[in-house]
Amino acid sequence: MTMINIPLSRPDVDEQDIQSVVEVLKTPYLSIGPKLVEFESKIANYVGRKFAVGVNSGTSALHLIIRSLGIGGGDEVITTPFSFVASANCILFEGARPVFVDIEEETLNINPELIGQAINKNTKGILSVDVFGHPCDWDAILDIAQKRGLYVVEDSCEALGAKYKERKCGSFGVASAFGFYPNKQITTGEGGMIVTDDEVLANLCRSMRNQGRGEDMSWLNHDRLGYNYRLDEMSAALGLSQLGKFEQILEKRSQVADQYLNRLKEIDEVNVQFIRKNSVMSWFVFVIRLKEGINRDRVIEYLKENGIASKPYFPPIHLQPFYIKQFGYKMGDFPITERIASQCLALPFYNALSNNQIDIIIDVLKKAIRSQKNI
Ligand SMILES: *Cc1c(COP(=O)(O)O)cnc(C)c1O
Protein backbone atom coordinates (compact mmCIF):
# COMPACT_ATOMS: atom_id res chain seq x y z
CA MET A 1 0.00 0.00 0.00
CA THR A 2 1.42 3.42 -0.89
CA MET A 3 1.16 6.09 1.74
CA ILE A 4 -0.76 9.16 0.69
CA ASN A 5 0.97 12.40 1.60
CA ILE A 6 -0.51 15.55 0.03
CA PRO A 7 0.76 18.85 1.48
CA LEU A 8 -1.32 22.01 1.79
CA SER A 9 0.93 24.02 -0.46
CA ARG A 10 4.06 23.66 -2.59
CA PRO A 11 6.04 26.30 -4.47
CA ASP A 12 6.41 25.85 -8.23
CA VAL A 13 10.12 26.39 -8.87
CA ASP A 14 11.58 25.09 -12.16
CA GLU A 15 15.09 24.81 -13.68
CA GLN A 16 14.81 28.26 -15.23
CA ASP A 17 14.03 29.78 -11.81
CA ILE A 18 17.00 27.97 -10.27
CA GLN A 19 19.32 29.13 -13.07
CA SER A 20 18.27 32.75 -12.66
CA VAL A 21 19.14 32.67 -8.96
CA VAL A 22 22.47 30.91 -9.61
CA GLU A 23 23.40 33.57 -12.19
CA VAL A 24 23.03 36.31 -9.57
CA LEU A 25 25.44 34.46 -7.28
CA LYS A 26 28.13 34.77 -9.96
CA THR A 27 27.87 38.60 -9.95
CA PRO A 28 29.12 41.06 -7.31
CA TYR A 29 25.53 42.25 -6.68
CA LEU A 30 23.80 40.19 -4.03
CA SER A 31 21.81 43.14 -2.69
CA ILE A 32 20.86 46.60 -4.06
CA GLY A 33 21.45 45.67 -7.69
CA PRO A 34 19.77 45.53 -11.10
CA LYS A 35 17.42 42.60 -10.43
CA LEU A 36 15.46 44.50 -7.79
CA VAL A 37 15.02 47.51 -10.09
CA GLU A 38 13.82 45.27 -12.92
CA PHE A 39 11.47 43.28 -10.66
CA GLU A 40 9.95 46.50 -9.32
CA SER A 41 9.39 47.95 -12.75
CA LYS A 42 7.78 44.74 -14.06
CA ILE A 43 5.40 44.49 -11.09
CA ALA A 44 4.46 48.18 -11.41
CA ASN A 45 3.77 47.65 -15.11
CA TYR A 46 1.76 44.52 -14.53
CA VAL A 47 -0.50 46.13 -11.93
CA GLY A 48 -0.72 49.46 -13.76
CA ARG A 49 1.04 51.59 -11.15
CA LYS A 50 3.68 54.32 -11.50
CA PHE A 51 5.96 53.14 -8.67
CA ALA A 52 6.94 49.90 -6.95
CA VAL A 53 9.22 49.40 -3.96
CA GLY A 54 10.47 45.87 -3.26
CA VAL A 55 10.87 44.82 0.37
CA ASN A 56 11.69 41.65 2.31
CA SER A 57 8.09 40.63 3.15
CA GLY A 58 4.45 41.51 2.63
CA THR A 59 4.32 42.53 6.28
CA SER A 60 7.19 45.01 5.76
CA ALA A 61 5.31 46.41 2.74
CA LEU A 62 2.19 47.01 4.86
CA HIS A 63 4.21 48.50 7.70
CA LEU A 64 5.98 51.02 5.45
CA ILE A 65 2.67 52.06 3.87
CA ILE A 66 1.08 52.76 7.28
CA ARG A 67 4.18 54.61 8.47
CA SER A 68 4.59 56.67 5.31
CA LEU A 69 0.97 57.85 5.65
CA GLY A 70 1.85 59.23 9.08
CA ILE A 71 -0.68 57.01 10.84
CA GLY A 72 0.28 56.66 14.50
CA GLY A 73 -0.71 56.93 18.16
CA GLY A 74 -4.36 57.90 18.73
CA ASP A 75 -5.33 57.06 15.13
CA GLU A 76 -7.73 54.33 14.09
CA VAL A 77 -7.73 52.25 10.93
CA ILE A 78 -10.75 50.19 9.88
CA THR A 79 -9.96 46.66 8.76
CA THR A 80 -11.27 43.10 8.59
CA PRO A 81 -11.00 40.48 11.34
CA PHE A 82 -11.09 37.72 8.67
CA SER A 83 -7.53 37.85 7.33
CA PHE A 84 -3.96 36.89 8.00
CA VAL A 85 -2.81 38.55 11.22
CA ALA A 86 -0.27 40.83 9.48
CA SER A 87 -3.02 43.01 8.00
CA ALA A 88 -3.99 44.20 11.51
CA ASN A 89 -0.53 43.97 13.11
CA CYS A 90 0.92 46.54 10.70
CA ILE A 91 -1.45 49.12 12.23
CA LEU A 92 -0.29 48.21 15.75
CA PHE A 93 3.37 48.58 14.72
CA GLU A 94 2.78 52.34 14.52
CA GLY A 95 0.79 52.59 17.73
CA ALA A 96 -2.53 53.06 15.94
CA ARG A 97 -5.60 50.94 16.61
CA PRO A 98 -7.16 48.45 14.20
CA VAL A 99 -10.97 48.78 14.31
CA PHE A 100 -12.58 45.63 12.99
CA VAL A 101 -15.68 45.57 10.81
CA ASP A 102 -17.48 42.30 10.04
CA ILE A 103 -17.44 40.69 6.59
CA GLU A 104 -19.78 39.92 3.72
CA GLU A 105 -21.23 36.42 4.01
CA GLU A 106 -20.55 35.64 0.35
CA THR A 107 -17.21 37.17 -0.65
CA LEU A 108 -15.65 36.95 2.85
CA ASN A 109 -14.32 40.50 2.39
CA ILE A 110 -15.03 43.50 4.62
CA ASN A 111 -18.68 44.60 4.39
CA PRO A 112 -18.77 48.20 3.10
CA GLU A 113 -22.26 48.69 4.54
CA LEU A 114 -20.87 48.28 8.06
CA ILE A 115 -17.91 50.64 7.64
CA GLY A 116 -19.82 53.91 8.16
CA GLN A 117 -20.82 53.13 11.75
CA ALA A 118 -17.18 52.41 12.69
CA ILE A 119 -15.89 55.80 11.54
CA ASN A 120 -15.20 58.49 14.15
CA LYS A 121 -12.99 61.57 14.46
CA ASN A 122 -9.88 59.40 15.02
CA THR A 123 -10.37 57.29 11.92
CA LYS A 124 -7.55 57.85 9.42
CA GLY A 125 -7.99 55.05 6.94
CA ILE A 126 -9.50 51.82 5.72
CA LEU A 127 -7.17 48.87 5.25
CA SER A 128 -9.03 46.39 3.07
CA VAL A 129 -7.83 42.90 2.16
CA ASP A 130 -8.57 41.04 -1.10
CA VAL A 131 -9.13 37.84 0.86
CA PHE A 132 -8.10 34.56 -0.82
CA GLY A 133 -7.59 36.47 -4.10
CA HIS A 134 -11.21 37.67 -4.40
CA PRO A 135 -11.37 41.48 -4.91
CA CYS A 136 -13.13 43.67 -2.35
CA ASP A 137 -16.16 45.72 -3.34
CA TRP A 138 -13.82 48.55 -4.34
CA ASP A 139 -16.37 51.03 -5.71
CA ALA A 140 -18.21 51.03 -2.39
CA ILE A 141 -15.03 51.27 -0.29
CA LEU A 142 -13.47 54.06 -2.38
CA ASP A 143 -16.75 55.95 -2.28
CA ILE A 144 -16.91 55.90 1.54
CA ALA A 145 -13.23 56.84 1.83
CA GLN A 146 -13.62 59.79 -0.51
CA LYS A 147 -16.73 61.11 1.25
CA ARG A 148 -15.15 60.80 4.70
CA GLY A 149 -11.63 61.87 3.72
CA LEU A 150 -9.91 58.60 4.62
CA TYR A 151 -6.84 56.87 3.20
CA VAL A 152 -7.41 53.53 1.55
CA VAL A 153 -4.69 50.93 1.97
CA GLU A 154 -5.04 47.75 -0.06
CA ASP A 155 -3.65 44.50 1.25
CA SER A 156 -3.46 42.65 -2.06
CA CYS A 157 -0.91 40.15 -0.73
CA GLU A 158 -3.20 37.26 -1.74
CA ALA A 159 -4.45 38.76 -4.98
CA LEU A 160 -1.71 39.22 -7.61
CA GLY A 161 -3.56 38.69 -10.90
CA ALA A 162 -7.10 39.30 -9.57
CA LYS A 163 -9.34 41.90 -11.23
CA TYR A 164 -12.28 44.06 -10.21
CA LYS A 165 -14.15 45.55 -13.19
CA GLU A 166 -11.14 44.99 -15.46
CA ARG A 167 -8.82 46.76 -13.02
CA LYS A 168 -6.05 44.78 -11.31
CA CYS A 169 -5.95 44.27 -7.57
CA GLY A 170 -3.04 46.27 -6.22
CA SER A 171 -4.30 49.38 -8.02
CA PHE A 172 -7.02 50.45 -5.56
CA GLY A 173 -5.31 51.79 -2.46
CA VAL A 174 -3.34 55.01 -2.18
CA ALA A 175 -0.77 52.26 -1.87
CA SER A 176 -1.13 48.48 -2.06
CA ALA A 177 0.99 45.61 -0.75
CA PHE A 178 1.99 42.30 -2.31
CA GLY A 179 3.62 39.32 -0.61
CA PHE A 180 5.80 36.64 -2.17
CA TYR A 181 6.00 33.97 0.53
CA PRO A 182 6.23 30.44 -0.97
CA ASN A 183 2.46 29.80 -0.80
CA LYS A 184 1.56 32.93 -2.82
CA GLN A 185 0.85 33.02 -6.57
CA ILE A 186 4.52 33.83 -7.23
CA THR A 187 7.34 33.53 -4.72
CA THR A 188 10.71 35.08 -3.92
CA GLY A 189 11.17 32.90 -0.80
CA GLU A 190 10.57 35.84 1.51
CA GLY A 191 9.58 39.10 -0.14
CA GLY A 192 7.01 41.77 -0.76
CA MET A 193 6.29 44.92 -2.75
CA ILE A 194 4.62 48.28 -2.28
CA VAL A 195 2.88 49.70 -5.36
CA THR A 196 1.53 53.24 -5.64
CA ASP A 197 1.06 56.23 -7.96
CA ASP A 198 2.22 58.63 -5.24
CA GLU A 199 5.86 59.57 -5.79
CA VAL A 200 6.37 61.08 -2.32
CA LEU A 201 5.03 57.95 -0.66
CA ALA A 202 7.20 55.72 -2.89
CA ASN A 203 10.33 57.71 -2.02
CA LEU A 204 9.55 57.57 1.68
CA CYS A 205 9.11 53.79 1.52
CA ARG A 206 12.33 53.44 -0.48
CA SER A 207 14.22 55.41 2.15
CA MET A 208 12.67 53.60 5.12
CA ARG A 209 13.39 50.12 3.73
CA ASN A 210 17.06 51.14 3.61
CA GLN A 211 17.83 52.52 7.10
CA GLY A 212 16.26 55.90 6.35
CA ARG A 213 18.97 56.84 3.89
CA GLY A 214 18.41 59.84 1.63
CA GLU A 215 17.67 59.57 -2.06
CA ASP A 216 21.33 59.90 -3.03
CA MET A 217 21.79 56.71 -0.96
CA SER A 218 24.86 58.10 0.69
CA TRP A 219 25.76 55.23 2.99
CA LEU A 220 26.10 57.03 6.31
CA ASN A 221 23.48 59.74 5.84
CA HIS A 222 20.23 58.91 7.57
CA ASP A 223 17.39 61.38 6.97
CA ARG A 224 14.80 59.58 9.05
CA LEU A 225 14.16 56.49 11.14
CA GLY A 226 14.49 53.51 8.86
CA TYR A 227 14.65 49.73 8.83
CA ASN A 228 16.46 47.04 6.97
CA TYR A 229 13.56 45.78 4.85
CA ARG A 230 15.63 45.31 1.68
CA LEU A 231 14.88 42.55 -0.84
CA ASP A 232 18.09 40.80 -1.90
CA GLU A 233 19.05 40.16 -5.53
CA MET A 234 18.63 36.36 -5.45
CA SER A 235 15.04 36.84 -4.27
CA ALA A 236 14.37 39.53 -6.87
CA ALA A 237 15.77 37.26 -9.62
CA LEU A 238 13.49 34.42 -8.53
CA GLY A 239 10.50 36.78 -8.54
CA LEU A 240 11.39 38.05 -12.02
CA SER A 241 11.70 34.54 -13.37
CA GLN A 242 8.34 33.58 -11.87
CA LEU A 243 6.69 36.75 -13.15
CA GLY A 244 7.95 35.90 -16.65
CA LYS A 245 5.58 32.93 -16.74
CA PHE A 246 2.82 34.39 -14.63
CA GLU A 247 0.08 33.79 -17.21
CA GLN A 248 0.89 30.07 -17.26
CA ILE A 249 0.97 30.01 -13.46
CA LEU A 250 -2.48 31.63 -13.26
CA GLU A 251 -3.78 29.19 -15.87
CA LYS A 252 -2.48 26.17 -13.91
CA ARG A 253 -4.06 27.48 -10.71
CA SER A 254 -7.39 28.04 -12.45
CA GLN A 255 -7.31 24.51 -13.81
CA VAL A 256 -6.71 23.04 -10.36
CA ALA A 257 -9.51 25.19 -8.93
CA ASP A 258 -11.89 24.18 -11.76
CA GLN A 259 -11.20 20.51 -11.17
CA TYR A 260 -12.00 20.96 -7.47
CA LEU A 261 -15.17 22.92 -8.28
CA ASN A 262 -16.31 20.17 -10.63
CA ARG A 263 -15.74 17.36 -8.21
CA LEU A 264 -17.16 19.22 -5.22
CA LYS A 265 -20.56 19.41 -6.94
CA GLU A 266 -20.91 15.81 -5.73
CA ILE A 267 -20.82 16.85 -2.06
CA ASP A 268 -23.98 18.60 -0.84
CA GLU A 269 -22.43 19.47 2.52
CA VAL A 270 -19.77 21.70 0.96
CA ASN A 271 -20.04 25.29 -0.26
CA VAL A 272 -17.33 26.76 -2.50
CA GLN A 273 -15.97 30.24 -3.07
CA PHE A 274 -18.51 32.73 -4.41
CA ILE A 275 -17.13 34.91 -7.22
CA ARG A 276 -18.78 38.25 -7.97
CA LYS A 277 -19.80 38.75 -11.60
CA ASN A 278 -17.66 41.88 -11.97
CA SER A 279 -14.56 40.16 -10.54
CA VAL A 280 -11.84 37.77 -11.63
CA MET A 281 -10.48 35.62 -8.83
CA SER A 282 -6.76 34.87 -8.63
CA TRP A 283 -6.72 31.62 -6.67
CA PHE A 284 -4.44 31.91 -3.63
CA VAL A 285 -5.76 29.03 -1.55
CA PHE A 286 -8.70 26.69 -2.08
CA VAL A 287 -11.07 27.15 0.83
CA ILE A 288 -14.33 25.25 1.27
CA ARG A 289 -17.12 25.98 3.70
CA LEU A 290 -18.86 23.09 5.42
CA LYS A 291 -22.59 23.39 5.99
CA GLU A 292 -23.81 23.95 9.52
CA GLY A 293 -23.77 20.91 11.79
CA ILE A 294 -20.58 19.38 10.40
CA ASN A 295 -17.62 19.48 12.74
CA ARG A 296 -14.86 21.15 10.74
CA ASP A 297 -12.06 20.21 13.14
CA ARG A 298 -12.99 16.53 12.99
CA VAL A 299 -12.99 16.69 9.19
CA ILE A 300 -9.46 18.17 9.30
CA GLU A 301 -8.40 15.40 11.68
CA TYR A 302 -9.86 12.69 9.41
CA LEU A 303 -8.08 14.14 6.36
CA LYS A 304 -4.81 14.24 8.31
CA GLU A 305 -5.14 10.59 9.38
CA ASN A 306 -5.44 9.79 5.70
CA GLY A 307 -2.36 11.73 4.60
CA ILE A 308 -4.08 14.91 3.41
CA ALA A 309 -3.12 18.28 4.87
CA SER A 310 -5.79 20.92 5.47
CA LYS A 311 -6.12 23.94 7.75
CA PRO A 312 -8.70 26.22 9.37
CA TYR A 313 -8.57 29.36 7.22
CA PHE A 314 -8.63 31.98 8.74
CA PRO A 315 -8.97 31.85 12.51
CA PRO A 316 -10.38 35.36 13.24
CA ILE A 317 -7.75 37.96 14.14
CA HIS A 318 -9.74 39.41 17.06
CA LEU A 319 -9.77 35.98 18.74
CA GLN A 320 -6.00 35.49 18.53
CA PRO A 321 -4.68 35.21 22.12
CA PHE A 322 -2.65 38.40 21.77
CA TYR A 323 -5.66 40.44 20.60
CA ILE A 324 -7.89 39.06 23.36
CA LYS A 325 -5.28 40.00 25.96
CA GLN A 326 -4.60 43.44 24.53
CA PHE A 327 -8.12 44.53 23.59
CA GLY A 328 -10.50 42.22 25.45
CA TYR A 329 -12.28 40.88 22.37
CA LYS A 330 -14.64 37.96 22.90
CA MET A 331 -16.77 35.48 20.97
CA GLY A 332 -19.78 37.28 19.55
CA ASP A 333 -17.98 40.53 18.68
CA PHE A 334 -17.95 39.76 14.94
CA PRO A 335 -20.50 36.99 14.48
CA ILE A 336 -20.35 36.52 10.71
CA THR A 337 -16.56 36.23 10.72
CA GLU A 338 -16.72 33.83 13.67
CA ARG A 339 -19.38 31.59 12.12
CA ILE A 340 -17.64 31.42 8.74
CA ALA A 341 -14.21 30.93 10.31
CA SER A 342 -15.56 27.92 12.20
CA GLN A 343 -16.88 26.29 9.01
CA CYS A 344 -14.01 26.93 6.59
CA LEU A 345 -10.96 24.87 5.76
CA ALA A 346 -8.26 25.15 3.13
CA LEU A 347 -7.63 22.04 1.03
CA PRO A 348 -4.27 21.23 -0.63
CA PHE A 349 -3.71 23.74 -3.43
CA TYR A 350 -0.67 24.25 -5.66
CA ASN A 351 0.18 24.37 -9.35
CA ALA A 352 1.34 20.77 -9.62
CA LEU A 353 -1.67 19.23 -7.84
CA SER A 354 -2.86 16.50 -10.26
CA ASN A 355 -6.42 15.49 -11.11
CA ASN A 356 -5.59 12.11 -9.66
CA GLN A 357 -4.63 13.68 -6.33
CA ILE A 358 -7.80 15.77 -6.35
CA ASP A 359 -9.82 12.57 -6.89
CA ILE A 360 -8.14 11.09 -3.81
CA ILE A 361 -8.82 14.23 -1.77
CA ILE A 362 -12.50 14.28 -2.77
CA ASP A 363 -12.94 10.59 -1.90
CA VAL A 364 -11.40 11.06 1.53
CA LEU A 365 -13.36 14.27 2.10
CA LYS A 366 -16.61 12.43 1.33
CA LYS A 367 -15.71 9.76 3.87
CA ALA A 368 -14.66 12.39 6.40
CA ILE A 369 -18.00 14.14 6.16
CA ARG A 370 -19.95 10.87 6.28
CA SER A 371 -18.06 9.56 9.32
CA GLN A 372 -18.53 12.87 11.07
CA LYS A 373 -22.28 12.88 10.46
CA ASN A 374 -22.69 9.48 12.10
CA ILE A 375 -21.26 10.68 15.40
C1 LIG B 1 0.75 36.69 3.00
C2 LIG B 1 0.02 37.82 3.52
C3 LIG B 1 0.67 38.97 4.00
C4 LIG B 1 2.17 39.11 4.02
O1 LIG B 1 2.82 38.06 4.60
P1 LIG B 1 4.41 37.92 4.66
O2 LIG B 1 4.58 36.56 5.20
O3 LIG B 1 4.92 38.98 5.56
O4 LIG B 1 4.98 38.09 3.29
C5 LIG B 1 -0.11 40.03 4.42
N1 LIG B 1 -1.45 39.97 4.40
C6 LIG B 1 -2.11 38.89 3.95
C7 LIG B 1 -3.60 38.92 3.92
C8 LIG B 1 -1.40 37.77 3.52
O5 LIG B 1 -2.06 36.68 3.10
XYZ file of C-alpha atoms in Angstrom, residues 84-356:
273
model
C -3.960 36.888 8.002
C -2.805 38.554 11.223
C -0.265 40.825 9.480
C -3.023 43.007 8.002
C -3.993 44.198 11.509
C -0.528 43.967 13.109
C 0.924 46.542 10.702
C -1.450 49.124 12.234
C -0.292 48.210 15.751
C 3.373 48.579 14.724
C 2.781 52.337 14.518
C 0.792 52.586 17.731
C -2.528 53.062 15.935
C -5.601 50.942 16.609
C -7.163 48.453 14.197
C -10.966 48.776 14.312
C -12.583 45.630 12.991
C -15.682 45.574 10.807
C -17.484 42.300 10.042
C -17.437 40.691 6.591
C -19.783 39.915 3.716
C -21.233 36.424 4.010
C -20.546 35.645 0.350
C -17.210 37.174 -0.646
C -15.651 36.953 2.854
C -14.321 40.496 2.389
C -15.025 43.496 4.625
C -18.678 44.601 4.392
C -18.765 48.199 3.099
C -22.262 48.691 4.538
C -20.869 48.283 8.063
C -17.912 50.639 7.638
C -19.823 53.906 8.164
C -20.824 53.134 11.752
C -17.177 52.406 12.689
C -15.891 55.796 11.544
C -15.200 58.490 14.155
C -12.987 61.566 14.457
C -9.880 59.405 15.024
C -10.370 57.294 11.916
C -7.555 57.853 9.422
C -7.990 55.053 6.938
C -9.501 51.815 5.718
C -7.166 48.867 5.246
C -9.026 46.395 3.073
C -7.832 42.896 2.162
C -8.574 41.044 -1.101
C -9.127 37.837 0.860
C -8.096 34.557 -0.823
C -7.595 36.471 -4.103
C -11.210 37.672 -4.399
C -11.366 41.475 -4.907
C -13.126 43.667 -2.354
C -16.155 45.722 -3.345
C -13.816 48.551 -4.339
C -16.373 51.028 -5.708
C -18.211 51.031 -2.387
C -15.034 51.272 -0.293
C -13.469 54.057 -2.376
C -16.751 55.954 -2.280
C -16.911 55.902 1.543
C -13.230 56.841 1.828
C -13.623 59.793 -0.510
C -16.732 61.106 1.254
C -15.153 60.797 4.697
C -11.632 61.874 3.718
C -9.907 58.598 4.617
C -6.842 56.875 3.197
C -7.414 53.526 1.547
C -4.686 50.927 1.969
C -5.037 47.747 -0.062
C -3.646 44.495 1.253
C -3.462 42.654 -2.063
C -0.910 40.148 -0.731
C -3.201 37.260 -1.739
C -4.445 38.758 -4.981
C -1.715 39.222 -7.607
C -3.556 38.690 -10.904
C -7.101 39.299 -9.570
C -9.342 41.901 -11.230
C -12.280 44.063 -10.211
C -14.151 45.550 -13.187
C -11.137 44.988 -15.464
C -8.816 46.758 -13.024
C -6.050 44.779 -11.310
C -5.949 44.267 -7.569
C -3.039 46.266 -6.221
C -4.296 49.379 -8.016
C -7.017 50.446 -5.556
C -5.312 51.793 -2.456
C -3.341 55.011 -2.177
C -0.766 52.263 -1.867
C -1.126 48.483 -2.057
C 0.988 45.612 -0.753
C 1.987 42.297 -2.314
C 3.618 39.324 -0.609
C 5.801 36.640 -2.174
C 6.002 33.973 0.528
C 6.233 30.435 -0.967
C 2.456 29.804 -0.804
C 1.563 32.933 -2.822
C 0.850 33.018 -6.572
C 4.523 33.832 -7.229
C 7.335 33.526 -4.716
C 10.710 35.078 -3.919
C 11.167 32.897 -0.799
C 10.571 35.842 1.506
C 9.583 39.096 -0.144
C 7.011 41.773 -0.756
C 6.287 44.916 -2.753
C 4.616 48.282 -2.282
C 2.876 49.700 -5.363
C 1.529 53.244 -5.644
C 1.062 56.227 -7.962
C 2.225 58.627 -5.239
C 5.864 59.574 -5.791
C 6.374 61.083 -2.325
C 5.034 57.948 -0.659
C 7.195 55.724 -2.892
C 10.332 57.710 -2.024
C 9.548 57.572 1.684
C 9.106 53.792 1.525
C 12.330 53.444 -0.479
C 14.224 55.406 2.146
C 12.674 53.602 5.115
C 13.388 50.124 3.727
C 17.060 51.138 3.607
C 17.835 52.517 7.097
C 16.264 55.905 6.348
C 18.974 56.837 3.886
C 18.408 59.836 1.628
C 17.672 59.567 -2.064
C 21.334 59.898 -3.030
C 21.795 56.707 -0.957
C 24.865 58.101 0.690
C 25.762 55.229 2.994
C 26.100 57.034 6.305
C 23.476 59.740 5.844
C 20.226 58.912 7.568
C 17.392 61.378 6.973
C 14.798 59.584 9.045
C 14.157 56.490 11.137
C 14.488 53.509 8.857
C 14.651 49.733 8.831
C 16.456 47.037 6.969
C 13.564 45.785 4.852
C 15.633 45.307 1.681
C 14.884 42.550 -0.837
C 18.094 40.800 -1.899
C 19.051 40.155 -5.534
C 18.627 36.358 -5.445
C 15.041 36.836 -4.273
C 14.365 39.526 -6.872
C 15.769 37.264 -9.616
C 13.487 34.423 -8.528
C 10.497 36.784 -8.543
C 11.389 38.051 -12.022
C 11.703 34.535 -13.369
C 8.341 33.581 -11.866
C 6.687 36.746 -13.152
C 7.953 35.903 -16.652
C 5.583 32.925 -16.735
C 2.815 34.388 -14.630
C 0.081 33.795 -17.213
C 0.891 30.069 -17.261
C 0.969 30.014 -13.461
C -2.479 31.627 -13.264
C -3.776 29.191 -15.865
C -2.482 26.168 -13.910
C -4.057 27.476 -10.711
C -7.392 28.042 -12.448
C -7.306 24.512 -13.809
C -6.705 23.045 -10.362
C -9.515 25.189 -8.933
C -11.891 24.184 -11.762
C -11.198 20.514 -11.169
C -11.996 20.961 -7.471
C -15.169 22.916 -8.278
C -16.312 20.174 -10.628
C -15.745 17.356 -8.208
C -17.163 19.218 -5.221
C -20.558 19.410 -6.937
C -20.910 15.810 -5.729
C -20.820 16.845 -2.065
C -23.979 18.601 -0.838
C -22.434 19.468 2.519
C -19.774 21.698 0.959
C -20.039 25.295 -0.264
C -17.334 26.756 -2.496
C -15.967 30.244 -3.065
C -18.507 32.732 -4.415
C -17.133 34.915 -7.223
C -18.783 38.254 -7.969
C -19.798 38.748 -11.599
C -17.659 41.884 -11.974
C -14.565 40.163 -10.536
C -11.836 37.775 -11.629
C -10.483 35.621 -8.834
C -6.758 34.866 -8.628
C -6.717 31.616 -6.671
C -4.439 31.914 -3.631
C -5.765 29.028 -1.548
C -8.701 26.690 -2.077
C -11.070 27.146 0.829
C -14.332 25.252 1.268
C -17.122 25.981 3.703
C -18.861 23.091 5.417
C -22.589 23.391 5.989
C -23.806 23.950 9.516
C -23.766 20.907 11.790
C -20.582 19.376 10.403
C -17.622 19.483 12.744
C -14.863 21.153 10.737
C -12.058 20.210 13.136
C -12.986 16.532 12.989
C -12.994 16.687 9.190
C -9.464 18.166 9.296
C -8.399 15.396 11.683
C -9.857 12.692 9.407
C -8.078 14.139 6.355
C -4.813 14.240 8.306
C -5.136 10.593 9.381
C -5.436 9.795 5.701
C -2.357 11.730 4.596
C -4.080 14.909 3.411
C -3.117 18.278 4.871
C -5.790 20.925 5.470
C -6.118 23.937 7.750
C -8.704 26.216 9.373
C -8.566 29.361 7.217
C -8.627 31.981 8.744
C -8.966 31.854 12.512
C -10.383 35.364 13.238
C -7.748 37.963 14.141
C -9.745 39.408 17.057
C -9.766 35.981 18.741
C -6.002 35.487 18.534
C -4.675 35.215 22.115
C -2.652 38.400 21.773
C -5.661 40.435 20.599
C -7.889 39.061 23.360
C -5.276 39.996 25.956
C -4.597 43.442 24.532
C -8.124 44.531 23.587
C -10.502 42.217 25.450
C -12.284 40.880 22.375
C -14.643 37.956 22.901
C -16.770 35.480 20.974
C -19.777 37.282 19.550
C -17.984 40.534 18.681
C -17.948 39.763 14.938
C -20.504 36.993 14.484
C -20.351 36.517 10.713
C -16.565 36.230 10.719
C -16.722 33.830 13.669
C -19.378 31.590 12.122
C -17.643 31.419 8.736
C -14.211 30.934 10.306
C -15.561 27.920 12.205
C -16.879 26.291 9.012
C -14.005 26.931 6.592
C -10.963 24.866 5.759
C -8.259 25.150 3.128
C -7.632 22.037 1.030
C -4.274 21.234 -0.625
C -3.710 23.739 -3.426
C -0.671 24.253 -5.656
C 0.182 24.372 -9.352
C 1.339 20.769 -9.620
C -1.667 19.225 -7.837
C -2.861 16.502 -10.256
C -6.421 15.494 -11.108
C -5.588 12.107 -9.661
